[in-house]
Structure formats: C-alpha cells, structure tokens
C-alpha cells in the first residue's frame, strides 16, 4: 500500500481513483480524437485529483502517443518509470537500476508496469532518433526481463537492424 492507502497493483488497473478523476479520464478518452485541447484539460483535471496515479499516467501516455506527440509521450514514460520504481523500491532514475531480473514479470502488476514503461521509453527513444537512450533502455529491459515477457527483444532487433541495415532493403 502507498501512503494514500491505494494498492499499486489495483491502481494500475484503475482502482482507487476518485470518482471525479475517473470521470475526467473517461471524458478525455472520448474527446481524444475530436478535441485534443479539451481532452488535455480533462487529463489535467484527473492529474490534479489523482497525482501520480498509474491510470492517469497511462491515459496521458496514450493521449500523447496516439496524438503523435512522441516527445511528450516519452516524458510521460519517464514519469511512469519513476512512479513504478518507487512502487518496486528501485532507484527513481532508470539508469541507476541494477541490471538483474525482476521477479514475477507475469503476475506482478508493479513489475509489469515498470517493464512496459521502460519498453515504451525505449520505443519512443528509437522513434525520436535517440539511439543511445534506446540502446541503454533496451539493454536494461533485457536484463530486467530475460524471459522477454513484455516483448522487448523485437525492439532490440529493430534497433540493430537499423544500425547495420536490413539486407531486404537492398533488394
């Protein structure tokens, strides 16, 4: 449990949101494709009502990602990493996390949240042409998730293929 009394595992699934924050997130989702400015206002309302709640971070990430605001989505992924790290008792800066497997990647919502946030961060770093960030985030992801439960290896394959060139591109 965190200091607010909300279990992080349940929070990842949206539990523990004040009703007004839940309503604001639902409205933001409904408005995302028709009125991005109003959707953002609803997201900010949800954030004010439930700061640091995983469901709010996920909603912000999706809003920016699907709106093709990749730098903003990566900033949210960075915040999600800090929230996930706190829930797992890890250093708040992902580069300071020890490269050793995290237990229970399939069953533990905290671990999955962190691993998916790191995967999203790595993906966005690739898309934003930040190869060092992408490489380092993917290396950490592989160390934390050696069984590839969240599918980070495919991103590493894409990253390496882009570096060496894809032979199929020459055909």
Tab-separated table of C-alpha atoms in Angstrom:
chain	number	residue	atom	x	y	z
A	1	UNK	CA	0.000	0.000	0.000
A	2	UNK	CA	1.147	3.516	-0.668
A	3	UNK	CA	0.616	6.379	1.799
A	4	UNK	CA	-2.787	7.151	0.261
A	5	UNK	CA	-3.991	3.642	1.115
A	6	UNK	CA	-4.329	2.594	-2.526
A	7	UNK	CA	-2.748	-0.699	-3.522
A	8	UNK	CA	-0.463	-0.050	-6.511
A	9	UNK	CA	-1.424	-3.327	-8.186
A	10	UNK	CA	-5.089	-2.313	-8.111
A	11	UNK	CA	-4.231	1.256	-9.121
A	12	UNK	CA	-2.576	0.043	-12.338
A	13	UNK	CA	-5.975	-1.354	-13.241
A	14	UNK	CA	-7.668	1.959	-12.422
A	15	UNK	CA	-8.771	1.247	-8.846
A	16	UNK	CA	-8.501	3.918	-6.214
A	17	UNK	CA	-9.324	6.828	-8.489
A	18	UNK	CA	-11.616	9.447	-7.034
A	19	UNK	CA	-14.912	9.351	-8.985
A	20	UNK	CA	-14.277	12.819	-10.409
A	21	UNK	CA	-10.861	11.747	-11.707
A	22	UNK	CA	-12.353	8.599	-13.223
A	23	UNK	CA	-14.999	10.726	-14.950
A	24	UNK	CA	-12.344	13.138	-16.244
A	25	UNK	CA	-10.317	10.238	-17.684
A	26	UNK	CA	-13.395	8.804	-19.403
A	27	UNK	CA	-14.201	12.213	-20.888
A	28	UNK	CA	-10.585	12.654	-22.037
A	29	UNK	CA	-10.702	9.306	-23.793
A	30	UNK	CA	-13.945	10.169	-25.546
A	31	UNK	CA	-12.575	13.548	-26.660
A	32	UNK	CA	-9.092	12.433	-27.719
A	33	UNK	CA	-9.769	12.239	-31.452
A	34	UNK	CA	-12.290	15.083	-31.697
A	35	UNK	CA	-10.929	17.791	-29.382
A	36	UNK	CA	-7.348	17.282	-28.211
A	37	UNK	CA	-7.307	20.551	-26.253
A	38	UNK	CA	-10.411	19.696	-24.241
A	39	UNK	CA	-9.133	16.137	-23.773
A	40	UNK	CA	-5.908	17.560	-22.322
A	41	UNK	CA	-7.914	19.770	-19.971
A	42	UNK	CA	-9.750	16.685	-18.695
A	43	UNK	CA	-6.455	14.829	-18.248
A	44	UNK	CA	-5.073	17.731	-16.252
A	45	UNK	CA	-8.175	17.644	-14.064
A	46	UNK	CA	-7.637	13.938	-13.444
A	47	UNK	CA	-3.991	14.587	-12.628
A	48	UNK	CA	-4.901	17.309	-10.141
A	49	UNK	CA	-7.346	14.930	-8.447
A	50	UNK	CA	-5.055	11.870	-8.502
A	51	UNK	CA	-1.442	12.960	-8.969
A	52	UNK	CA	0.926	10.089	-9.685
A	53	UNK	CA	-1.884	7.556	-10.092
A	54	UNK	CA	-0.816	4.932	-12.658
A	55	UNK	CA	-4.127	5.118	-14.544
A	56	UNK	CA	-3.671	8.858	-15.043
A	57	UNK	CA	-0.123	8.344	-16.325
A	58	UNK	CA	-1.323	5.660	-18.731
A	59	UNK	CA	-4.038	7.986	-20.019
A	60	UNK	CA	-1.548	10.833	-20.552
A	61	UNK	CA	0.831	8.463	-22.341
A	62	UNK	CA	-1.906	7.238	-24.690
A	63	UNK	CA	-3.146	10.766	-25.336
A	64	UNK	CA	0.282	11.947	-26.433
A	65	UNK	CA	1.268	8.745	-28.204
A	66	UNK	CA	-1.879	8.464	-30.323
A	67	UNK	CA	-1.743	12.207	-30.959
A	68	UNK	CA	1.761	11.700	-32.407
A	69	UNK	CA	3.350	13.884	-29.738
A	70	UNK	CA	6.167	11.426	-29.169
A	71	UNK	CA	8.458	13.669	-27.124
A	72	UNK	CA	5.591	14.397	-24.714
A	73	UNK	CA	4.739	10.676	-24.561
A	74	UNK	CA	8.372	9.912	-23.712
A	75	UNK	CA	8.258	12.468	-20.904
A	76	UNK	CA	5.215	10.660	-19.507
A	77	UNK	CA	7.030	7.322	-19.842
A	78	UNK	CA	9.888	8.832	-17.831
A	79	UNK	CA	7.425	9.876	-15.105
A	80	UNK	CA	5.823	6.426	-15.181
A	81	UNK	CA	9.255	4.870	-14.693
A	82	UNK	CA	9.769	6.980	-11.571
A	83	UNK	CA	6.344	6.001	-10.187
A	84	UNK	CA	6.946	2.334	-10.979
A	85	UNK	CA	10.423	2.468	-9.475
A	86	UNK	CA	9.043	3.878	-6.247
A	87	UNK	CA	6.447	1.095	-6.089
A	88	UNK	CA	9.192	-1.505	-6.562
A	89	UNK	CA	11.740	0.119	-4.248
A	90	UNK	CA	14.100	0.800	-7.163
A	91	UNK	CA	16.159	3.941	-7.805
A	92	UNK	CA	13.976	6.664	-9.303
A	93	UNK	CA	16.358	7.151	-12.259
A	94	UNK	CA	16.171	4.145	-14.572
A	95	UNK	CA	19.881	4.337	-15.412
A	96	UNK	CA	20.649	3.604	-11.749
A	97	UNK	CA	18.583	0.403	-11.637
A	98	UNK	CA	20.714	-2.723	-11.190
A	99	UNK	CA	20.647	-4.869	-14.341
A	100	UNK	CA	19.267	-8.011	-12.730
A	101	UNK	CA	15.996	-9.845	-13.363
A	102	UNK	CA	12.881	-8.508	-11.699
A	103	UNK	CA	10.847	-11.346	-10.240
A	104	UNK	CA	7.330	-12.211	-11.250
A	105	UNK	CA	7.100	-10.286	-14.520
A	106	UNK	CA	3.917	-12.117	-15.496
A	107	UNK	CA	1.985	-11.878	-12.244
A	108	UNK	CA	3.177	-8.719	-10.510
A	109	UNK	CA	1.388	-5.581	-11.735
A	110	UNK	CA	4.130	-3.324	-10.358
A	111	UNK	CA	6.819	-5.178	-12.262
A	112	UNK	CA	4.801	-5.289	-15.471
A	113	UNK	CA	4.012	-1.575	-15.193
A	114	UNK	CA	7.708	-0.778	-14.822
A	115	UNK	CA	8.793	-3.076	-17.650
A	116	UNK	CA	6.147	-1.746	-20.034
A	117	UNK	CA	7.061	1.845	-19.134
A	118	UNK	CA	10.709	1.052	-19.895
A	119	UNK	CA	9.740	-0.627	-23.163
A	120	UNK	CA	7.645	2.410	-24.131
A	121	UNK	CA	10.504	4.720	-23.234
A	122	UNK	CA	12.916	2.675	-25.369
A	123	UNK	CA	10.483	2.576	-28.302
A	124	UNK	CA	9.939	6.323	-28.180
A	125	UNK	CA	13.681	6.900	-27.936
A	126	UNK	CA	14.063	4.897	-31.157
A	127	UNK	CA	11.324	6.894	-32.848
A	128	UNK	CA	12.817	10.181	-31.654
A	129	UNK	CA	16.210	9.187	-33.085
A	130	UNK	CA	17.897	8.991	-29.701
A	131	UNK	CA	19.957	5.834	-30.273
A	132	UNK	CA	21.976	5.892	-27.040
A	133	UNK	CA	18.859	6.185	-24.863
A	134	UNK	CA	17.153	3.451	-26.866
A	135	UNK	CA	20.157	1.122	-26.685
A	136	UNK	CA	20.650	1.601	-22.962
A	137	UNK	CA	16.957	1.304	-22.103
A	138	UNK	CA	16.671	-1.878	-24.175
A	139	UNK	CA	19.777	-3.347	-22.535
A	140	UNK	CA	18.279	-2.702	-19.111
A	141	UNK	CA	14.933	-4.106	-20.232
A	142	UNK	CA	16.628	-7.306	-21.393
A	143	UNK	CA	18.467	-7.611	-18.067
A	144	UNK	CA	15.305	-6.988	-16.025
A	145	UNK	CA	13.154	-9.236	-18.215
A	146	UNK	CA	15.443	-12.013	-19.508
A	147	UNK	CA	12.446	-14.211	-20.406
A	148	UNK	CA	11.132	-11.383	-22.634
A	149	UNK	CA	7.705	-11.350	-21.007
A	150	UNK	CA	6.953	-7.856	-22.311
A	151	UNK	CA	8.417	-8.328	-25.800
A	152	UNK	CA	11.440	-6.040	-25.680
A	153	UNK	CA	13.599	-8.270	-27.889
A	154	UNK	CA	11.694	-7.326	-31.015
A	155	UNK	CA	12.597	-3.668	-30.396
A	156	UNK	CA	16.240	-4.612	-29.978
A	157	UNK	CA	16.079	-6.482	-33.284
A	158	UNK	CA	14.628	-3.394	-34.968
A	159	UNK	CA	17.293	-1.196	-33.385
A	160	UNK	CA	20.159	-3.429	-34.532
A	161	UNK	CA	18.678	-3.851	-37.999
A	162	UNK	CA	18.524	-0.064	-38.363
A	163	UNK	CA	22.197	0.189	-37.363
A	164	UNK	CA	23.533	-2.436	-39.745
A	165	UNK	CA	20.968	-2.004	-42.480
A	166	UNK	CA	18.395	-4.562	-43.469
A	167	UNK	CA	19.552	-6.757	-46.393
A	168	UNK	CA	15.932	-6.880	-47.558
A	169	UNK	CA	16.071	-3.102	-48.090
A	170	UNK	CA	18.808	-3.572	-50.716
A	171	UNK	CA	16.721	-5.919	-52.859
